[in-house]
Amino acid sequence: MRVDQPLLRKSAPLSQQQRRETEQPLVIIVDDDASVREALSELILSAGFLPVCFTSTRELLDADILDSPGCLILDVRMPGTSGLDLQHHLAKNGNPKPIIFLTGHGDIPMTVQAMKAGAVDFLTKPVRDQTLLDAVIAGIAMDAERRALAVVVKRNIERVETLTPREREVLREVARGRLNKQIAFDLGISEVTVKLHRGNVMRKMEAASIGELIRAWETLPAPMREAGAA
């Protein structure tokens, strides 16, 4: 990775351990224009965020930094892989990193393509400082929300995996809004047994109410919910 000399002290990338310890969002800037990188870095620093600069998307990918919290500011047109190409690459690999496109060559079709693919914003240079900072704040908030949801999903998946096959069946039926007697009839077991399984499900899923249990079920990946219906 190459970081501009004027910004070396301020925007040198953190180690993975440091990022885990601080969890400070990184604003990753990718632009082949050194003056733009420096100006953006100073602006990001002035807002209290930590900028990290790259001259190309290839440098960014080689740096292995995309899993850190934060967002991206990408120039659309750069030598080699473009910003839009990087957006496609990240989406293909399951990384929904919030992206703010910043370009001097924007057009309507390009903007539509970027926004449909989930970009936070598509801004044309020169851009007002506050407009860009608003987009950065929105991108960081979006990333934090996604990360929080990922933690919840992972936790609920782990809890579901502790359930027995029968308990998973009961969970599925409860999530569908079925009554105990209906579940008992459908599964060919007694209502008392359903209540026992239901109690175990509530305990293992650490749900304080049926509403909480249903919300946990709804966070599960579709293949897992569908497997339960098989």
PDB file of N, CA and C in Angstrom, residues 161-209:
ATOM      1  N   GLU A 161     -28.893 -23.359  16.284  1.00  0.00           N
ATOM      2  CA  GLU A 161     -28.125 -24.589  16.094  1.00  0.00           C
ATOM      3  C   GLU A 161     -28.077 -25.444  17.357  1.00  0.00           C
ATOM      4  N   THR A 162     -28.466 -24.873  18.505  1.00  0.00           N
ATOM      5  CA  THR A 162     -28.517 -25.660  19.746  1.00  0.00           C
ATOM      6  C   THR A 162     -29.846 -26.397  19.893  1.00  0.00           C
ATOM      7  N   LEU A 163     -30.815 -26.075  19.037  1.00  0.00           N
ATOM      8  CA  LEU A 163     -32.132 -26.704  19.122  1.00  0.00           C
ATOM      9  C   LEU A 163     -32.118 -28.099  18.516  1.00  0.00           C
ATOM     10  N   THR A 164     -32.958 -28.961  19.062  1.00  0.00           N
ATOM     11  CA  THR A 164     -33.146 -30.284  18.462  1.00  0.00           C
ATOM     12  C   THR A 164     -34.015 -30.124  17.205  1.00  0.00           C
ATOM     13  N   PRO A 165     -34.029 -31.148  16.325  1.00  0.00           N
ATOM     14  CA  PRO A 165     -34.888 -31.068  15.138  1.00  0.00           C
ATOM     15  C   PRO A 165     -36.355 -30.790  15.486  1.00  0.00           C
ATOM     16  N   ARG A 166     -36.852 -31.428  16.549  1.00  0.00           N
ATOM     17  CA  ARG A 166     -38.253 -31.205  16.934  1.00  0.00           C
ATOM     18  C   ARG A 166     -38.459 -29.791  17.445  1.00  0.00           C
ATOM     19  N   GLU A 167     -37.508 -29.281  18.210  1.00  0.00           N
ATOM     20  CA  GLU A 167     -37.614 -27.912  18.708  1.00  0.00           C
ATOM     21  C   GLU A 167     -37.595 -26.916  17.555  1.00  0.00           C
ATOM     22  N   ARG A 168     -36.839 -27.204  16.533  1.00  0.00           N
ATOM     23  CA  ARG A 168     -36.828 -26.313  15.363  1.00  0.00           C
ATOM     24  C   ARG A 168     -38.181 -26.326  14.661  1.00  0.00           C
ATOM     25  N   GLU A 169     -38.793 -27.498  14.617  1.00  0.00           N
ATOM     26  CA  GLU A 169     -40.132 -27.587  14.020  1.00  0.00           C
ATOM     27  C   GLU A 169     -41.124 -26.752  14.812  1.00  0.00           C
ATOM     28  N   VAL A 170     -41.039 -26.849  16.126  1.00  0.00           N
ATOM     29  CA  VAL A 170     -41.943 -26.071  16.967  1.00  0.00           C
ATOM     30  C   VAL A 170     -41.672 -24.585  16.805  1.00  0.00           C
ATOM     31  N   LEU A 171     -40.416 -24.216  16.743  1.00  0.00           N
ATOM     32  CA  LEU A 171     -40.066 -22.807  16.532  1.00  0.00           C
ATOM     33  C   LEU A 171     -40.664 -22.288  15.237  1.00  0.00           C
ATOM     34  N   ARG A 172     -40.530 -23.066  14.188  1.00  0.00           N
ATOM     35  CA  ARG A 172     -41.085 -22.645  12.901  1.00  0.00           C
ATOM     36  C   ARG A 172     -42.592 -22.428  12.986  1.00  0.00           C
ATOM     37  N   GLU A 173     -43.274 -23.342  13.646  1.00  0.00           N
ATOM     38  CA  GLU A 173     -44.725 -23.231  13.742  1.00  0.00           C
ATOM     39  C   GLU A 173     -45.152 -22.061  14.630  1.00  0.00           C
ATOM     40  N   VAL A 174     -44.419 -21.848  15.712  1.00  0.00           N
ATOM     41  CA  VAL A 174     -44.712 -20.690  16.567  1.00  0.00           C
ATOM     42  C   VAL A 174     -44.516 -19.406  15.788  1.00  0.00           C
ATOM     43  N   ALA A 175     -43.447 -19.338  14.986  1.00  0.00           N
ATOM     44  CA  ALA A 175     -43.173 -18.141  14.182  1.00  0.00           C
ATOM     45  C   ALA A 175     -44.267 -17.906  13.153  1.00  0.00           C
ATOM     46  N   ARG A 176     -44.939 -18.967  12.758  1.00  0.00           N
ATOM     47  CA  ARG A 176     -46.050 -18.845  11.800  1.00  0.00           C
ATOM     48  C   ARG A 176     -47.331 -18.385  12.487  1.00  0.00           C
ATOM     49  N   GLY A 177     -47.308 -18.317  13.833  1.00  0.00           N
ATOM     50  CA  GLY A 177     -48.494 -17.881  14.560  1.00  0.00           C
ATOM     51  C   GLY A 177     -49.439 -18.999  14.927  1.00  0.00           C
ATOM     52  N   ARG A 178     -48.964 -20.244  14.843  1.00  0.00           N
ATOM     53  CA  ARG A 178     -49.819 -21.391  15.151  1.00  0.00           C
ATOM     54  C   ARG A 178     -49.991 -21.557  16.663  1.00  0.00           C
ATOM     55  N   LEU A 179     -51.180 -22.014  17.068  1.00  0.00           N
ATOM     56  CA  LEU A 179     -51.467 -22.292  18.481  1.00  0.00           C
ATOM     57  C   LEU A 179     -50.886 -23.646  18.871  1.00  0.00           C
ATOM     58  N   ASN A 180     -50.724 -23.855  20.167  1.00  0.00           N
ATOM     59  CA  ASN A 180     -50.158 -25.119  20.645  1.00  0.00           C
ATOM     60  C   ASN A 180     -50.939 -26.332  20.141  1.00  0.00           C
ATOM     61  N   LYS A 181     -52.277 -26.247  20.199  1.00  0.00           N
ATOM     62  CA  LYS A 181     -53.081 -27.392  19.775  1.00  0.00           C
ATOM     63  C   LYS A 181     -52.953 -27.632  18.269  1.00  0.00           C
ATOM     64  N   GLN A 182     -52.774 -26.560  17.501  1.00  0.00           N
ATOM     65  CA  GLN A 182     -52.577 -26.722  16.062  1.00  0.00           C
ATOM     66  C   GLN A 182     -51.219 -27.350  15.767  1.00  0.00           C
ATOM     67  N   ILE A 183     -50.201 -26.903  16.505  1.00  0.00           N
ATOM     68  CA  ILE A 183     -48.864 -27.473  16.323  1.00  0.00           C
ATOM     69  C   ILE A 183     -48.875 -28.949  16.703  1.00  0.00           C
ATOM     70  N   ALA A 184     -49.557 -29.264  17.803  1.00  0.00           N
ATOM     71  CA  ALA A 184     -49.637 -30.654  18.265  1.00  0.00           C
ATOM     72  C   ALA A 184     -50.284 -31.537  17.199  1.00  0.00           C
ATOM     73  N   PHE A 185     -51.353 -31.044  16.603  1.00  0.00           N
ATOM     74  CA  PHE A 185     -52.043 -31.816  15.554  1.00  0.00           C
ATOM     75  C   PHE A 185     -51.146 -32.006  14.338  1.00  0.00           C
ATOM     76  N   ASP A 186     -50.494 -30.916  13.897  1.00  0.00           N
ATOM     77  CA  ASP A 186     -49.662 -30.985  12.694  1.00  0.00           C
ATOM     78  C   ASP A 186     -48.467 -31.915  12.881  1.00  0.00           C
ATOM     79  N   LEU A 187     -47.888 -31.920  14.086  1.00  0.00           N
ATOM     80  CA  LEU A 187     -46.679 -32.717  14.317  1.00  0.00           C
ATOM     81  C   LEU A 187     -46.985 -34.106  14.876  1.00  0.00           C
ATOM     82  N   GLY A 188     -48.246 -34.333  15.192  1.00  0.00           N
ATOM     83  CA  GLY A 188     -48.632 -35.643  15.701  1.00  0.00           C
ATOM     84  C   GLY A 188     -48.132 -35.921  17.106  1.00  0.00           C
ATOM     85  N   ILE A 189     -48.095 -34.874  17.930  1.00  0.00           N
ATOM     86  CA  ILE A 189     -47.646 -35.023  19.311  1.00  0.00           C
ATOM     87  C   ILE A 189     -48.687 -34.382  20.228  1.00  0.00           C
ATOM     88  N   SER A 190     -48.536 -34.584  21.531  1.00  0.00           N
ATOM     89  CA  SER A 190     -49.515 -34.025  22.464  1.00  0.00           C
ATOM     90  C   SER A 190     -49.259 -32.529  22.674  1.00  0.00           C
ATOM     91  N   GLU A 191     -50.315 -31.856  23.147  1.00  0.00           N
ATOM     92  CA  GLU A 191     -50.180 -30.428  23.413  1.00  0.00           C
ATOM     93  C   GLU A 191     -49.206 -30.171  24.556  1.00  0.00           C
ATOM     94  N   VAL A 192     -49.156 -31.078  25.505  1.00  0.00           N
ATOM     95  CA  VAL A 192     -48.223 -30.951  26.624  1.00  0.00           C
ATOM     96  C   VAL A 192     -46.782 -31.005  26.112  1.00  0.00           C
ATOM     97  N   THR A 193     -46.536 -31.915  25.180  1.00  0.00           N
ATOM     98  CA  THR A 193     -45.189 -32.039  24.606  1.00  0.00           C
ATOM     99  C   THR A 193     -44.815 -30.776  23.830  1.00  0.00           C
ATOM    100  N   VAL A 194     -45.782 -30.201  23.146  1.00  0.00           N
ATOM    101  CA  VAL A 194     -45.533 -28.949  22.428  1.00  0.00           C
ATOM    102  C   VAL A 194     -45.117 -27.863  23.405  1.00  0.00           C
ATOM    103  N   LYS A 195     -45.823 -27.786  24.529  1.00  0.00           N
ATOM    104  CA  LYS A 195     -45.507 -26.768  25.534  1.00  0.00           C
ATOM    105  C   LYS A 195     -44.098 -26.960  26.077  1.00  0.00           C
ATOM    106  N   LEU A 196     -43.686 -28.212  26.268  1.00  0.00           N
ATOM    107  CA  LEU A 196     -42.336 -28.498  26.752  1.00  0.00           C
ATOM    108  C   LEU A 196     -41.283 -28.046  25.736  1.00  0.00           C
ATOM    109  N   HIS A 197     -41.528 -28.408  24.471  1.00  0.00           N
ATOM    110  CA  HIS A 197     -40.601 -28.004  23.404  1.00  0.00           C
ATOM    111  C   HIS A 197     -40.563 -26.489  23.275  1.00  0.00           C
ATOM    112  N   ARG A 198     -41.707 -25.889  23.376  1.00  0.00           N
ATOM    113  CA  ARG A 198     -41.790 -24.429  23.253  1.00  0.00           C
ATOM    114  C   ARG A 198     -41.012 -23.742  24.380  1.00  0.00           C
ATOM    115  N   GLY A 199     -41.128 -24.287  25.588  1.00  0.00           N
ATOM    116  CA  GLY A 199     -40.373 -23.739  26.702  1.00  0.00           C
ATOM    117  C   GLY A 199     -38.875 -23.877  26.491  1.00  0.00           C
ATOM    118  N   ASN A 200     -38.444 -25.027  25.956  1.00  0.00           N
ATOM    119  CA  ASN A 200     -37.028 -25.230  25.662  1.00  0.00           C
ATOM    120  C   ASN A 200     -36.532 -24.253  24.600  1.00  0.00           C
ATOM    121  N   VAL A 201     -37.375 -24.022  23.596  1.00  0.00           N
ATOM    122  CA  VAL A 201     -37.015 -23.089  22.527  1.00  0.00           C
ATOM    123  C   VAL A 201     -36.839 -21.679  23.093  1.00  0.00           C
ATOM    124  N   MET A 202     -37.772 -21.256  23.919  1.00  0.00           N
ATOM    125  CA  MET A 202     -37.693 -19.924  24.517  1.00  0.00           C
ATOM    126  C   MET A 202     -36.414 -19.785  25.340  1.00  0.00           C
ATOM    127  N   ARG A 203     -36.071 -20.839  26.074  1.00  0.00           N
ATOM    128  CA  ARG A 203     -34.887 -20.790  26.934  1.00  0.00           C
ATOM    129  C   ARG A 203     -33.604 -20.759  26.101  1.00  0.00           C
ATOM    130  N   LYS A 204     -33.520 -21.647  25.117  1.00  0.00           N
ATOM    131  CA  LYS A 204     -32.302 -21.726  24.309  1.00  0.00           C
ATOM    132  C   LYS A 204     -32.109 -20.503  23.414  1.00  0.00           C
ATOM    133  N   MET A 205     -33.215 -19.937  22.953  1.00  0.00           N
ATOM    134  CA  MET A 205     -33.137 -18.735  22.118  1.00  0.00           C
ATOM    135  C   MET A 205     -33.022 -17.469  22.958  1.00  0.00           C
ATOM    136  N   GLU A 206     -33.138 -17.631  24.284  1.00  0.00           N
ATOM    137  CA  GLU A 206     -33.053 -16.516  25.226  1.00  0.00           C
ATOM    138  C   GLU A 206     -34.055 -15.419  24.878  1.00  0.00           C
ATOM    139  N   ALA A 207     -35.274 -15.873  24.565  1.00  0.00           N
ATOM    140  CA  ALA A 207     -36.351 -14.942  24.211  1.00  0.00           C
ATOM    141  C   ALA A 207     -37.256 -14.724  25.416  1.00  0.00           C
ATOM    142  N   ALA A 208     -37.522 -13.469  25.723  1.00  0.00           N
ATOM    143  CA  ALA A 208     -38.358 -13.144  26.882  1.00  0.00           C
ATOM    144  C   ALA A 208     -39.840 -13.164  26.537  1.00  0.00           C
ATOM    145  N   SER A 209     -40.167 -13.173  25.246  1.00  0.00           N
ATOM    146  CA  SER A 209     -41.573 -13.164  24.825  1.00  0.00           C
ATOM    147  C   SER A 209     -41.679 -13.819  23.459  1.00  0.00           C
TER     148      SER A 209
END
